[in-house]
Amino acid sequence: RVLFRSGVLGRGGNTVYALDVSDPANFGTGKVLWEYSDSDMGNSLGTPVITRLNTGEPGVIISNGYNSASGHAVFYVLNIRTGALVKKLDTQIGGTDDTNANVNLHSNGMATPKGWDADRNGTVDLIYGGDMLGNVWEFDVSDSSAANWAPVYGTAAAPQPLYTAKDASGNRQPITSGFAIGLDPATFDRWVFFGTGRYLTAGDPADTSLQTWYGIIDPGQTGTAPYPTPI
């Protein structure tokens, strides 16, 4: 049996990798299984999610992080044995112009992913994550074919977030941390918990913008997002 460990380079680079840790006492260079990167991969700071996919493959789910060439917010799903890309889930929100007034052109990036096994069969069915623009994203990966994986809200061509975090004045609140998910024991509603805030750029220590802790109910339906807000 092979035991896998996957990690990212964080602030040191734009790469994800996997190691064979089956025999820690004899760990050598041959235990590095693969490395993966592409133009949408930035400085990923989140912890990869190692899981079994509905395609039957052992997988690892990562976020693209920050400072990518495209400035988008993206999830990657890879085969952890081979490093092959199973599916790239691009929100298509973001860009490389961080000063443009159009929010669609602002630099963006995805925080730590969170998986959810909706049918409790040991595979990840939903992927959640937040981005720098305050968007909460949810992708359905429950189909046995990765070609059919898509955002829960909107379409593959035009994804919509489940929710967008804003303060009372309408200012977006960045999400740079992971999520917690739980079920209401009385109603079995799925709750998604997360906080906002950012400590990544030179100006962040002096930023006193209001940040918030959220708990929202995910109705688990496809189509129009239950909390519609403009991108």
mmCIF file with all atom_site columns, C-alpha atoms in Angstrom:
data_model
loop_
_atom_site.group_PDB
_atom_site.id
_atom_site.type_symbol
_atom_site.label_atom_id
_atom_site.label_alt_id
_atom_site.label_comp_id
_atom_site.label_asym_id
_atom_site.label_entity_id
_atom_site.label_seq_id
_atom_site.pdbx_PDB_ins_code
_atom_site.Cartn_x
_atom_site.Cartn_y
_atom_site.Cartn_z
_atom_site.occupancy
_atom_site.B_iso_or_equiv
_atom_site.pdbx_formal_charge
_atom_site.auth_seq_id
_atom_site.auth_comp_id
_atom_site.auth_asym_id
_atom_site.auth_atom_id
_atom_site.pdbx_PDB_model_num
ATOM 1   C CA . ARG A 1 1   ? 0.000   0.000  0.000   1.00 0.00 ? 1   ARG A CA 1
ATOM 2   C CA . VAL A 1 2   ? 1.294   3.453  -0.950  1.00 0.00 ? 2   VAL A CA 1
ATOM 3   C CA . LEU A 1 3   ? 0.795   6.333  1.486   1.00 0.00 ? 3   LEU A CA 1
ATOM 4   C CA . PHE A 1 4   ? 0.643   9.757  -0.124  1.00 0.00 ? 4   PHE A CA 1
ATOM 5   C CA . ARG A 1 5   ? 1.425   13.215 1.175   1.00 0.00 ? 5   ARG A CA 1
ATOM 6   C CA . SER A 1 6   ? 0.675   16.326 -0.864  1.00 0.00 ? 6   SER A CA 1
ATOM 7   C CA . GLY A 1 7   ? 1.726   19.902 -0.272  1.00 0.00 ? 7   GLY A CA 1
ATOM 8   C CA . VAL A 1 8   ? 2.197   23.311 -1.845  1.00 0.00 ? 8   VAL A CA 1
ATOM 9   C CA . LEU A 1 9   ? 5.125   25.727 -1.843  1.00 0.00 ? 9   LEU A CA 1
ATOM 10  C CA . GLY A 1 10  ? 3.136   28.533 -0.221  1.00 0.00 ? 10  GLY A CA 1
ATOM 11  C CA . ARG A 1 11  ? 4.875   31.883 -0.605  1.00 0.00 ? 11  ARG A CA 1
ATOM 12  C CA . GLY A 1 12  ? 7.910   30.116 -2.073  1.00 0.00 ? 12  GLY A CA 1
ATOM 13  C CA . GLY A 1 13  ? 6.503   29.179 -5.473  1.00 0.00 ? 13  GLY A CA 1
ATOM 14  C CA . ASN A 1 14  ? 3.531   28.206 -7.617  1.00 0.00 ? 14  ASN A CA 1
ATOM 15  C CA . THR A 1 15  ? 3.694   24.418 -7.468  1.00 0.00 ? 15  THR A CA 1
ATOM 16  C CA . VAL A 1 16  ? 1.865   21.512 -5.830  1.00 0.00 ? 16  VAL A CA 1
ATOM 17  C CA . TYR A 1 17  ? 3.597   18.186 -5.276  1.00 0.00 ? 17  TYR A CA 1
ATOM 18  C CA . ALA A 1 18  ? 3.050   14.667 -3.942  1.00 0.00 ? 18  ALA A CA 1
ATOM 19  C CA . LEU A 1 19  ? 5.353   12.388 -1.975  1.00 0.00 ? 19  LEU A CA 1
ATOM 20  C CA . ASP A 1 20  ? 5.383   8.655  -1.331  1.00 0.00 ? 20  ASP A CA 1
ATOM 21  C CA . VAL A 1 21  ? 5.665   8.416  2.481   1.00 0.00 ? 21  VAL A CA 1
ATOM 22  C CA . SER A 1 22  ? 5.059   4.660  2.727   1.00 0.00 ? 22  SER A CA 1
ATOM 23  C CA . ASP A 1 23  ? 8.513   4.083  4.246   1.00 0.00 ? 23  ASP A CA 1
ATOM 24  C CA . PRO A 1 24  ? 9.683   7.160  6.188   1.00 0.00 ? 24  PRO A CA 1
ATOM 25  C CA . ALA A 1 25  ? 12.853  5.388  7.316   1.00 0.00 ? 25  ALA A CA 1
ATOM 26  C CA . ASN A 1 26  ? 14.054  5.123  3.696   1.00 0.00 ? 26  ASN A CA 1
ATOM 27  C CA . PHE A 1 27  ? 12.886  8.396  2.296   1.00 0.00 ? 27  PHE A CA 1
ATOM 28  C CA . GLY A 1 28  ? 14.862  9.607  -0.709  1.00 0.00 ? 28  GLY A CA 1
ATOM 29  C CA . THR A 1 29  ? 14.593  11.622 -3.891  1.00 0.00 ? 29  THR A CA 1
ATOM 30  C CA . GLY A 1 30  ? 12.759  8.765  -5.597  1.00 0.00 ? 30  GLY A CA 1
ATOM 31  C CA . LYS A 1 31  ? 9.845   9.326  -3.260  1.00 0.00 ? 31  LYS A CA 1
ATOM 32  C CA . VAL A 1 32  ? 8.899   12.601 -4.968  1.00 0.00 ? 32  VAL A CA 1
ATOM 33  C CA . LEU A 1 33  ? 6.091   11.397 -7.220  1.00 0.00 ? 33  LEU A CA 1
ATOM 34  C CA . TRP A 1 34  ? 5.274   14.504 -9.211  1.00 0.00 ? 34  TRP A CA 1
ATOM 35  C CA . GLU A 1 35  ? 4.986   18.295 -9.339  1.00 0.00 ? 35  GLU A CA 1
ATOM 36  C CA . TYR A 1 36  ? 2.227   20.285 -11.024 1.00 0.00 ? 36  TYR A CA 1
ATOM 37  C CA . SER A 1 37  ? 1.765   23.919 -12.015 1.00 0.00 ? 37  SER A CA 1
ATOM 38  C CA . ASP A 1 38  ? 0.193   26.052 -14.727 1.00 0.00 ? 38  ASP A CA 1
ATOM 39  C CA . SER A 1 39  ? -0.452  29.724 -15.504 1.00 0.00 ? 39  SER A CA 1
ATOM 40  C CA . ASP A 1 40  ? -3.383  29.979 -13.095 1.00 0.00 ? 40  ASP A CA 1
ATOM 41  C CA . MET A 1 41  ? -1.390  28.591 -10.178 1.00 0.00 ? 41  MET A CA 1
ATOM 42  C CA . GLY A 1 42  ? -0.187  31.245 -7.760  1.00 0.00 ? 42  GLY A CA 1
ATOM 43  C CA . ASN A 1 43  ? 1.140   31.142 -4.210  1.00 0.00 ? 43  ASN A CA 1
ATOM 44  C CA . SER A 1 44  ? -1.244  28.604 -2.746  1.00 0.00 ? 44  SER A CA 1
ATOM 45  C CA . LEU A 1 45  ? -1.306  28.890 1.052   1.00 0.00 ? 45  LEU A CA 1
ATOM 46  C CA . GLY A 1 46  ? -4.075  26.396 1.784   1.00 0.00 ? 46  GLY A CA 1
ATOM 47  C CA . THR A 1 47  ? -3.852  22.763 2.865   1.00 0.00 ? 47  THR A CA 1
ATOM 48  C CA . PRO A 1 48  ? -4.581  20.287 0.035   1.00 0.00 ? 48  PRO A CA 1
ATOM 49  C CA . VAL A 1 49  ? -7.557  17.952 0.461   1.00 0.00 ? 49  VAL A CA 1
ATOM 50  C CA . ILE A 1 50  ? -6.626  14.310 -0.175  1.00 0.00 ? 50  ILE A CA 1
ATOM 51  C CA . THR A 1 51  ? -9.696  12.226 -0.963  1.00 0.00 ? 51  THR A CA 1
ATOM 52  C CA . ARG A 1 52  ? -11.295 9.648  -3.222  1.00 0.00 ? 52  ARG A CA 1
ATOM 53  C CA . LEU A 1 53  ? -13.099 11.107 -6.216  1.00 0.00 ? 53  LEU A CA 1
ATOM 54  C CA . ASN A 1 54  ? -16.376 9.971  -7.756  1.00 0.00 ? 54  ASN A CA 1
ATOM 55  C CA . THR A 1 55  ? -14.422 8.990  -10.869 1.00 0.00 ? 55  THR A CA 1
ATOM 56  C CA . GLY A 1 56  ? -12.887 6.211  -8.770  1.00 0.00 ? 56  GLY A CA 1
ATOM 57  C CA . GLU A 1 57  ? -9.480  7.887  -8.674  1.00 0.00 ? 57  GLU A CA 1
ATOM 58  C CA . PRO A 1 58  ? -7.546  8.933  -5.563  1.00 0.00 ? 58  PRO A CA 1
ATOM 59  C CA . GLY A 1 59  ? -7.428  12.697 -5.750  1.00 0.00 ? 59  GLY A CA 1
ATOM 60  C CA . VAL A 1 60  ? -6.026  15.857 -4.269  1.00 0.00 ? 60  VAL A CA 1
ATOM 61  C CA . ILE A 1 61  ? -7.903  19.169 -4.326  1.00 0.00 ? 61  ILE A CA 1
ATOM 62  C CA . ILE A 1 62  ? -6.011  22.445 -4.106  1.00 0.00 ? 62  ILE A CA 1
ATOM 63  C CA . SER A 1 63  ? -6.719  26.120 -4.552  1.00 0.00 ? 63  SER A CA 1
ATOM 64  C CA . ASN A 1 64  ? -4.652  28.319 -6.831  1.00 0.00 ? 64  ASN A CA 1
ATOM 65  C CA . GLY A 1 65  ? -3.868  30.934 -4.166  1.00 0.00 ? 65  GLY A CA 1
ATOM 66  C CA . TYR A 1 66  ? -2.572  34.405 -4.990  1.00 0.00 ? 66  TYR A CA 1
ATOM 67  C CA . ASN A 1 67  ? -0.362  36.253 -7.483  1.00 0.00 ? 67  ASN A CA 1
ATOM 68  C CA . SER A 1 68  ? -1.166  33.973 -10.404 1.00 0.00 ? 68  SER A CA 1
ATOM 69  C CA . ALA A 1 69  ? -0.576  35.161 -13.957 1.00 0.00 ? 69  ALA A CA 1
ATOM 70  C CA . SER A 1 70  ? -4.309  35.318 -14.706 1.00 0.00 ? 70  SER A CA 1
ATOM 71  C CA . GLY A 1 71  ? -5.508  36.664 -11.354 1.00 0.00 ? 71  GLY A CA 1
ATOM 72  C CA . HIS A 1 72  ? -8.468  34.245 -11.340 1.00 0.00 ? 72  HIS A CA 1
ATOM 73  C CA . ALA A 1 73  ? -9.813  32.184 -8.445  1.00 0.00 ? 73  ALA A CA 1
ATOM 74  C CA . VAL A 1 74  ? -9.441  28.480 -9.309  1.00 0.00 ? 74  VAL A CA 1
ATOM 75  C CA . PHE A 1 75  ? -9.703  24.977 -7.844  1.00 0.00 ? 75  PHE A CA 1
ATOM 76  C CA . TYR A 1 76  ? -7.574  22.120 -9.192  1.00 0.00 ? 76  TYR A CA 1
ATOM 77  C CA . VAL A 1 77  ? -8.441  18.440 -8.856  1.00 0.00 ? 77  VAL A CA 1
ATOM 78  C CA . LEU A 1 78  ? -5.503  16.138 -9.580  1.00 0.00 ? 78  LEU A CA 1
ATOM 79  C CA . ASN A 1 79  ? -4.909  12.391 -9.569  1.00 0.00 ? 79  ASN A CA 1
ATOM 80  C CA . ILE A 1 80  ? -2.664  11.996 -6.542  1.00 0.00 ? 80  ILE A CA 1
ATOM 81  C CA . ARG A 1 81  ? -0.954  8.903  -7.965  1.00 0.00 ? 81  ARG A CA 1
ATOM 82  C CA . THR A 1 82  ? 0.127   10.490 -11.238 1.00 0.00 ? 82  THR A CA 1
ATOM 83  C CA . GLY A 1 83  ? -0.291  14.267 -10.887 1.00 0.00 ? 83  GLY A CA 1
ATOM 84  C CA . ALA A 1 84  ? -2.559  14.281 -13.946 1.00 0.00 ? 84  ALA A CA 1
ATOM 85  C CA . LEU A 1 85  ? -5.163  17.032 -14.043 1.00 0.00 ? 85  LEU A CA 1
ATOM 86  C CA . VAL A 1 86  ? -8.628  15.581 -13.486 1.00 0.00 ? 86  VAL A CA 1
ATOM 87  C CA . LYS A 1 87  ? -10.485 18.899 -13.629 1.00 0.00 ? 87  LYS A CA 1
ATOM 88  C CA . LYS A 1 88  ? -9.720  22.606 -13.427 1.00 0.00 ? 88  LYS A CA 1
ATOM 89  C CA . LEU A 1 89  ? -12.619 24.518 -11.869 1.00 0.00 ? 89  LEU A CA 1
ATOM 90  C CA . ASP A 1 90  ? -12.217 28.161 -12.859 1.00 0.00 ? 90  ASP A CA 1
ATOM 91  C CA . THR A 1 91  ? -14.582 30.766 -11.406 1.00 0.00 ? 91  THR A CA 1
ATOM 92  C CA . GLN A 1 92  ? -13.461 33.098 -14.221 1.00 0.00 ? 92  GLN A CA 1
ATOM 93  C CA . ILE A 1 93  ? -13.551 35.970 -11.753 1.00 0.00 ? 93  ILE A CA 1
ATOM 94  C CA . GLY A 1 94  ? -10.450 38.099 -11.462 1.00 0.00 ? 94  GLY A CA 1
ATOM 95  C CA . GLY A 1 95  ? -7.709  39.625 -13.552 1.00 0.00 ? 95  GLY A CA 1
ATOM 96  C CA . THR A 1 96  ? -4.288  41.191 -13.267 1.00 0.00 ? 96  THR A CA 1
ATOM 97  C CA . ASP A 1 97  ? -5.193  44.887 -13.003 1.00 0.00 ? 97  ASP A CA 1
ATOM 98  C CA . ASP A 1 98  ? -5.479  45.561 -9.279  1.00 0.00 ? 98  ASP A CA 1
ATOM 99  C CA . THR A 1 99  ? -6.325  49.261 -9.685  1.00 0.00 ? 99  THR A CA 1
ATOM 100 C CA . ASN A 1 100 ? -9.103  49.142 -12.267 1.00 0.00 ? 100 ASN A CA 1
ATOM 101 C CA . ALA A 1 101 ? -12.510 50.259 -10.980 1.00 0.00 ? 101 ALA A CA 1
ATOM 102 C CA . ASN A 1 102 ? -14.180 47.261 -12.617 1.00 0.00 ? 102 ASN A CA 1
ATOM 103 C CA . VAL A 1 103 ? -14.170 44.548 -9.942  1.00 0.00 ? 103 VAL A CA 1
ATOM 104 C CA . ASN A 1 104 ? -13.944 41.826 -12.615 1.00 0.00 ? 104 ASN A CA 1
ATOM 105 C CA . LEU A 1 105 ? -10.447 43.049 -13.449 1.00 0.00 ? 105 LEU A CA 1
ATOM 106 C CA . HIS A 1 106 ? -9.105  42.990 -9.915  1.00 0.00 ? 106 HIS A CA 1
ATOM 107 C CA . SER A 1 107 ? -6.496  40.442 -8.933  1.00 0.00 ? 107 SER A CA 1
ATOM 108 C CA . ASN A 1 108 ? -8.164  37.472 -7.274  1.00 0.00 ? 108 ASN A CA 1
ATOM 109 C CA . GLY A 1 109 ? -7.262  34.087 -5.822  1.00 0.00 ? 109 GLY A CA 1
ATOM 110 C CA . MET A 1 110 ? -8.871  31.118 -4.070  1.00 0.00 ? 110 MET A CA 1
ATOM 111 C CA . ALA A 1 111 ? -8.338  30.323 -0.401  1.00 0.00 ? 111 ALA A CA 1
ATOM 112 C CA . THR A 1 112 ? -8.181  26.868 1.225   1.00 0.00 ? 112 THR A CA 1
ATOM 113 C CA . PRO A 1 113 ? -10.628 24.344 -0.297  1.00 0.00 ? 113 PRO A CA 1
ATOM 114 C CA . LYS A 1 114 ? -13.147 22.400 1.767   1.00 0.00 ? 114 LYS A CA 1
ATOM 115 C CA . GLY A 1 115 ? -14.713 19.140 0.596   1.00 0.00 ? 115 GLY A CA 1
ATOM 116 C CA . TRP A 1 116 ? -18.091 17.703 1.573   1.00 0.00 ? 116 TRP A CA 1
ATOM 117 C CA . ASP A 1 117 ? -19.336 14.137 1.184   1.00 0.00 ? 117 ASP A CA 1
ATOM 118 C CA . ALA A 1 118 ? -23.069 14.693 0.692   1.00 0.00 ? 118 ALA A CA 1
ATOM 119 C CA . ASP A 1 119 ? -24.094 11.034 0.369   1.00 0.00 ? 119 ASP A CA 1
ATOM 120 C CA . ARG A 1 120 ? -21.601 9.719  2.968   1.00 0.00 ? 120 ARG A CA 1
ATOM 121 C CA . ASN A 1 121 ? -20.032 7.109  0.691   1.00 0.00 ? 121 ASN A CA 1
ATOM 122 C CA . GLY A 1 122 ? -16.434 8.215  1.174   1.00 0.00 ? 122 GLY A CA 1
ATOM 123 C CA . THR A 1 123 ? -16.055 10.465 -1.878  1.00 0.00 ? 123 THR A CA 1
ATOM 124 C CA . VAL A 1 124 ? -16.094 14.251 -2.125  1.00 0.00 ? 124 VAL A CA 1
ATOM 125 C CA . ASP A 1 125 ? -19.295 15.534 -3.757  1.00 0.00 ? 125 ASP A CA 1
ATOM 126 C CA . LEU A 1 126 ? -18.981 19.296 -3.212  1.00 0.00 ? 126 LEU A CA 1
ATOM 127 C CA . ILE A 1 127 ? -16.031 21.677 -3.076  1.00 0.00 ? 127 ILE A CA 1
ATOM 128 C CA . TYR A 1 128 ? -16.293 25.006 -1.244  1.00 0.00 ? 128 TYR A CA 1
ATOM 129 C CA . GLY A 1 129 ? -13.890 27.931 -1.095  1.00 0.00 ? 129 GLY A CA 1
ATOM 130 C CA . GLY A 1 130 ? -13.685 31.696 -0.762  1.00 0.00 ? 130 GLY A CA 1
ATOM 131 C CA . ASP A 1 131 ? -11.823 34.283 -2.811  1.00 0.00 ? 131 ASP A CA 1
ATOM 132 C CA . MET A 1 132 ? -10.222 37.700 -2.349  1.00 0.00 ? 132 MET A CA 1
ATOM 133 C CA . LEU A 1 133 ? -13.378 39.432 -3.590  1.00 0.00 ? 133 LEU A CA 1
ATOM 134 C CA . GLY A 1 134 ? -15.538 37.922 -0.840  1.00 0.00 ? 134 GLY A CA 1
ATOM 135 C CA . ASN A 1 135 ? -17.185 35.318 -3.049  1.00 0.00 ? 135 ASN A CA 1
ATOM 136 C CA . VAL A 1 136 ? -18.172 31.937 -1.596  1.00 0.00 ? 136 VAL A CA 1
ATOM 137 C CA . TRP A 1 137 ? -17.894 29.277 -4.301  1.00 0.00 ? 137 TRP A CA 1
ATOM 138 C CA . GLU A 1 138 ? -19.468 25.827 -4.473  1.00 0.00 ? 138 GLU A CA 1
ATOM 139 C CA . PHE A 1 139 ? -18.744 23.236 -7.169  1.00 0.00 ? 139 PHE A CA 1
ATOM 140 C CA . ASP A 1 140 ? -20.578 19.947 -7.689  1.00 0.00 ? 140 ASP A CA 1
ATOM 141 C CA . VAL A 1 141 ? -18.116 17.094 -8.295  1.00 0.00 ? 141 VAL A CA 1
ATOM 142 C CA . SER A 1 142 ? -20.539 14.252 -7.531  1.00 0.00 ? 142 SER A CA 1
ATOM 143 C CA . ASP A 1 143 ? -20.775 12.878 -11.086 1.00 0.00 ? 143 ASP A CA 1
ATOM 144 C CA . SER A 1 144 ? -18.697 9.835  -12.061 1.00 0.00 ? 144 SER A CA 1
ATOM 145 C CA . SER A 1 145 ? -17.442 11.788 -15.091 1.00 0.00 ? 145 SER A CA 1
ATOM 146 C CA . ALA A 1 146 ? -15.279 14.834 -14.390 1.00 0.00 ? 146 ALA A CA 1
ATOM 147 C CA . ALA A 1 147 ? -16.558 16.354 -17.645 1.00 0.00 ? 147 ALA A CA 1
ATOM 148 C CA . ASN A 1 148 ? -19.885 16.934 -15.883 1.00 0.00 ? 148 ASN A CA 1
ATOM 149 C CA . TRP A 1 149 ? -18.457 18.700 -12.840 1.00 0.00 ? 149 TRP A CA 1
ATOM 150 C CA . ALA A 1 150 ? -19.742 22.267 -12.668 1.00 0.00 ? 150 ALA A CA 1
ATOM 151 C CA . PRO A 1 151 ? -20.579 25.157 -10.356 1.00 0.00 ? 151 PRO A CA 1
ATOM 152 C CA . VAL A 1 152 ? -23.693 24.575 -8.272  1.00 0.00 ? 152 VAL A CA 1
ATOM 153 C CA . TYR A 1 153 ? -24.915 28.059 -9.168  1.00 0.00 ? 153 TYR A CA 1
ATOM 154 C CA . GLY A 1 154 ? -24.769 29.556 -12.625 1.00 0.00 ? 154 GLY A CA 1
ATOM 155 C CA . THR A 1 155 ? -23.122 27.630 -15.447 1.00 0.00 ? 155 THR A CA 1
ATOM 156 C CA . ALA A 1 156 ? -19.617 26.485 -16.345 1.00 0.00 ? 156 ALA A CA 1
ATOM 157 C CA . ALA A 1 157 ? -19.387 29.454 -18.702 1.00 0.00 ? 157 ALA A CA 1
ATOM 158 C CA . ALA A 1 158 ? -20.742 31.902 -16.124 1.00 0.00 ? 158 ALA A CA 1
ATOM 159 C CA . PRO A 1 159 ? -20.356 30.618 -12.552 1.00 0.00 ? 159 PRO A CA 1
ATOM 160 C CA . GLN A 1 160 ? -22.231 32.381 -9.759  1.00 0.00 ? 160 GLN A CA 1
ATOM 161 C CA . PRO A 1 161 ? -21.126 32.429 -6.119  1.00 0.00 ? 161 PRO A CA 1
ATOM 162 C CA . LEU A 1 162 ? -23.295 31.016 -3.378  1.00 0.00 ? 162 LEU A CA 1
ATOM 163 C CA . TYR A 1 163 ? -22.765 34.257 -1.454  1.00 0.00 ? 163 TYR A CA 1
ATOM 164 C CA . THR A 1 164 ? -20.684 37.439 -1.528  1.00 0.00 ? 164 THR A CA 1
ATOM 165 C CA . ALA A 1 165 ? -19.477 38.874 1.786   1.00 0.00 ? 165 ALA A CA 1
ATOM 166 C CA . LYS A 1 166 ? -19.930 42.647 2.117   1.00 0.00 ? 166 LYS A CA 1
ATOM 167 C CA . ASP A 1 167 ? -20.074 45.100 4.975   1.00 0.00 ? 167 ASP A CA 1
ATOM 168 C CA . ALA A 1 168 ? -23.039 47.400 5.631   1.00 0.00 ? 168 ALA A CA 1
ATOM 169 C CA . SER A 1 169 ? -21.667 49.936 3.147   1.00 0.00 ? 169 SER A CA 1
ATOM 170 C CA . GLY A 1 170 ? -21.382 47.377 0.356   1.00 0.00 ? 170 GLY A CA 1
ATOM 171 C CA . ASN A 1 171 ? -17.605 46.983 0.558   1.00 0.00 ? 171 ASN A CA 1
ATOM 172 C CA . ARG A 1 172 ? -16.393 43.500 -0.287  1.00 0.00 ? 172 ARG A CA 1
ATOM 173 C CA . GLN A 1 173 ? -14.720 41.552 2.499   1.00 0.00 ? 173 GLN A CA 1
ATOM 174 C CA . PRO A 1 174 ? -11.850 39.275 1.391   1.00 0.00 ? 174 PRO A CA 1
ATOM 175 C CA . ILE A 1 175 ? -11.895 35.605 2.322   1.00 0.00 ? 175 ILE A CA 1
ATOM 176 C CA . THR A 1 176 ? -8.408  34.164 2.832   1.00 0.00 ? 176 THR A CA 1
ATOM 177 C CA . SER A 1 177 ? -9.125  31.361 5.311   1.00 0.00 ? 177 SER A CA 1
ATOM 178 C CA . GLY A 1 178 ? -10.776 27.965 5.120   1.00 0.00 ? 178 GLY A CA 1
ATOM 179 C CA . PHE A 1 179 ? -14.369 26.974 5.840   1.00 0.00 ? 179 PHE A CA 1
ATOM 180 C CA . ALA A 1 180 ? -16.106 24.819 8.429   1.00 0.00 ? 180 ALA A CA 1
ATOM 181 C CA . ILE A 1 181 ? -19.264 22.922 7.456   1.00 0.00 ? 181 ILE A CA 1
ATOM 182 C CA . GLY A 1 182 ? -21.868 21.338 9.708   1.00 0.00 ? 182 GLY A CA 1
ATOM 183 C CA . LEU A 1 183 ? -25.441 20.038 9.775   1.00 0.00 ? 183 LEU A CA 1
ATOM 184 C CA . ASP A 1 184 ? -28.218 21.463 11.929  1.00 0.00 ? 184 ASP A CA 1
ATOM 185 C CA . PRO A 1 185 ? -29.242 18.443 14.068  1.00 0.00 ? 185 PRO A CA 1
ATOM 186 C CA . ALA A 1 186 ? -32.895 19.520 14.025  1.00 0.00 ? 186 ALA A CA 1
ATOM 187 C CA . THR A 1 187 ? -33.388 20.358 10.341  1.00 0.00 ? 187 THR A CA 1
ATOM 188 C CA . PHE A 1 188 ? -30.263 18.834 8.715   1.00 0.00 ? 188 PHE A CA 1
ATOM 189 C CA . ASP A 1 189 ? -29.674 22.135 6.918   1.00 0.00 ? 189 ASP A CA 1
ATOM 190 C CA . ARG A 1 190 ? -26.067 22.406 5.767   1.00 0.00 ? 190 ARG A CA 1
ATOM 191 C CA . TRP A 1 191 ? -24.342 25.404 7.355   1.00 0.00 ? 191 TRP A CA 1
ATOM 192 C CA . VAL A 1 192 ? -21.194 26.977 5.926   1.00 0.00 ? 192 VAL A CA 1
ATOM 193 C CA . PHE A 1 193 ? -19.058 28.973 8.389   1.00 0.00 ? 193 PHE A CA 1
ATOM 194 C CA . PHE A 1 194 ? -16.221 31.329 7.473   1.00 0.00 ? 194 PHE A CA 1
ATOM 195 C CA . GLY A 1 195 ? -14.563 34.575 8.466   1.00 0.00 ? 195 GLY A CA 1
ATOM 196 C CA . THR A 1 196 ? -13.277 37.458 6.383   1.00 0.00 ? 196 THR A CA 1
ATOM 197 C CA . GLY A 1 197 ? -10.046 39.425 6.476   1.00 0.00 ? 197 GLY A CA 1
ATOM 198 C CA . ARG A 1 198 ? -6.641  39.548 4.846   1.00 0.00 ? 198 ARG A CA 1
ATOM 199 C CA . TYR A 1 199 ? -3.027  39.713 6.017   1.00 0.00 ? 199 TYR A CA 1
ATOM 200 C CA . LEU A 1 200 ? -1.131  39.315 2.761   1.00 0.00 ? 200 LEU A CA 1
ATOM 201 C CA . THR A 1 201 ? -0.122  42.731 1.419   1.00 0.00 ? 201 THR A CA 1
ATOM 202 C CA . ALA A 1 202 ? 1.991   45.594 2.731   1.00 0.00 ? 202 ALA A CA 1
ATOM 203 C CA . GLY A 1 203 ? -1.063  47.719 3.515   1.00 0.00 ? 203 GLY A CA 1
ATOM 204 C CA . ASP A 1 204 ? -2.993  45.055 5.421   1.00 0.00 ? 204 ASP A CA 1
ATOM 205 C CA . PRO A 1 205 ? -1.543  45.666 8.933   1.00 0.00 ? 205 PRO A CA 1
ATOM 206 C CA . ALA A 1 206 ? -2.917  49.214 8.902   1.00 0.00 ? 206 ALA A CA 1
ATOM 207 C CA . ASP A 1 207 ? -6.286  48.268 7.377   1.00 0.00 ? 207 ASP A CA 1
ATOM 208 C CA . THR A 1 208 ? -9.098  48.691 9.922   1.00 0.00 ? 208 THR A CA 1
ATOM 209 C CA . SER A 1 209 ? -11.956 47.738 7.577   1.00 0.00 ? 209 SER A CA 1
ATOM 210 C CA . LEU A 1 210 ? -14.811 45.898 9.241   1.00 0.00 ? 210 LEU A CA 1
ATOM 211 C CA . GLN A 1 211 ? -14.512 42.117 8.933   1.00 0.00 ? 211 GLN A CA 1
ATOM 212 C CA . THR A 1 212 ? -17.153 39.556 9.821   1.00 0.00 ? 212 THR A CA 1
ATOM 213 C CA . TRP A 1 213 ? -17.741 35.942 10.891  1.00 0.00 ? 213 TRP A CA 1
ATOM 214 C CA . TYR A 1 214 ? -20.502 34.335 8.817   1.00 0.00 ? 214 TYR A CA 1
ATOM 215 C CA . GLY A 1 215 ? -22.762 31.322 9.033   1.00 0.00 ? 215 GLY A CA 1
ATOM 216 C CA . ILE A 1 216 ? -24.978 30.764 5.981   1.00 0.00 ? 216 ILE A CA 1
ATOM 217 C CA . ILE A 1 217 ? -27.340 27.964 5.028   1.00 0.00 ? 217 ILE A CA 1
ATOM 218 C CA . ASP A 1 218 ? -26.618 26.200 1.756   1.00 0.00 ? 218 ASP A CA 1
ATOM 219 C CA . PRO A 1 219 ? -29.943 24.966 0.334   1.00 0.00 ? 219 PRO A CA 1
ATOM 220 C CA . GLY A 1 220 ? -28.080 22.529 -1.907  1.00 0.00 ? 220 GLY A CA 1
ATOM 221 C CA . GLN A 1 221 ? -29.922 23.408 -5.094  1.00 0.00 ? 221 GLN A CA 1
ATOM 222 C CA . THR A 1 222 ? -28.697 24.185 -8.578  1.00 0.00 ? 222 THR A CA 1
ATOM 223 C CA . GLY A 1 223 ? -29.656 27.204 -10.629 1.00 0.00 ? 223 GLY A CA 1
ATOM 224 C CA . THR A 1 224 ? -29.836 30.727 -9.302  1.00 0.00 ? 224 THR A CA 1
ATOM 225 C CA . ALA A 1 225 ? -27.822 31.414 -6.160  1.00 0.00 ? 225 ALA A CA 1
ATOM 226 C CA . PRO A 1 226 ? -30.005 31.809 -3.066  1.00 0.00 ? 226 PRO A CA 1
ATOM 227 C CA . TYR A 1 227 ? -28.197 34.983 -2.032  1.00 0.00 ? 227 TYR A CA 1
ATOM 228 C CA . PRO A 1 228 ? -27.824 36.791 -5.375  1.00 0.00 ? 228 PRO A CA 1
ATOM 229 C CA . THR A 1 229 ? -25.331 39.622 -5.443  1.00 0.00 ? 229 THR A CA 1
ATOM 230 C CA . PRO A 1 230 ? -23.677 41.126 -8.504  1.00 0.00 ? 230 PRO A CA 1
ATOM 231 C CA . ILE A 1 231 ? -20.144 40.012 -9.324  1.00 0.00 ? 231 ILE A CA 1
#
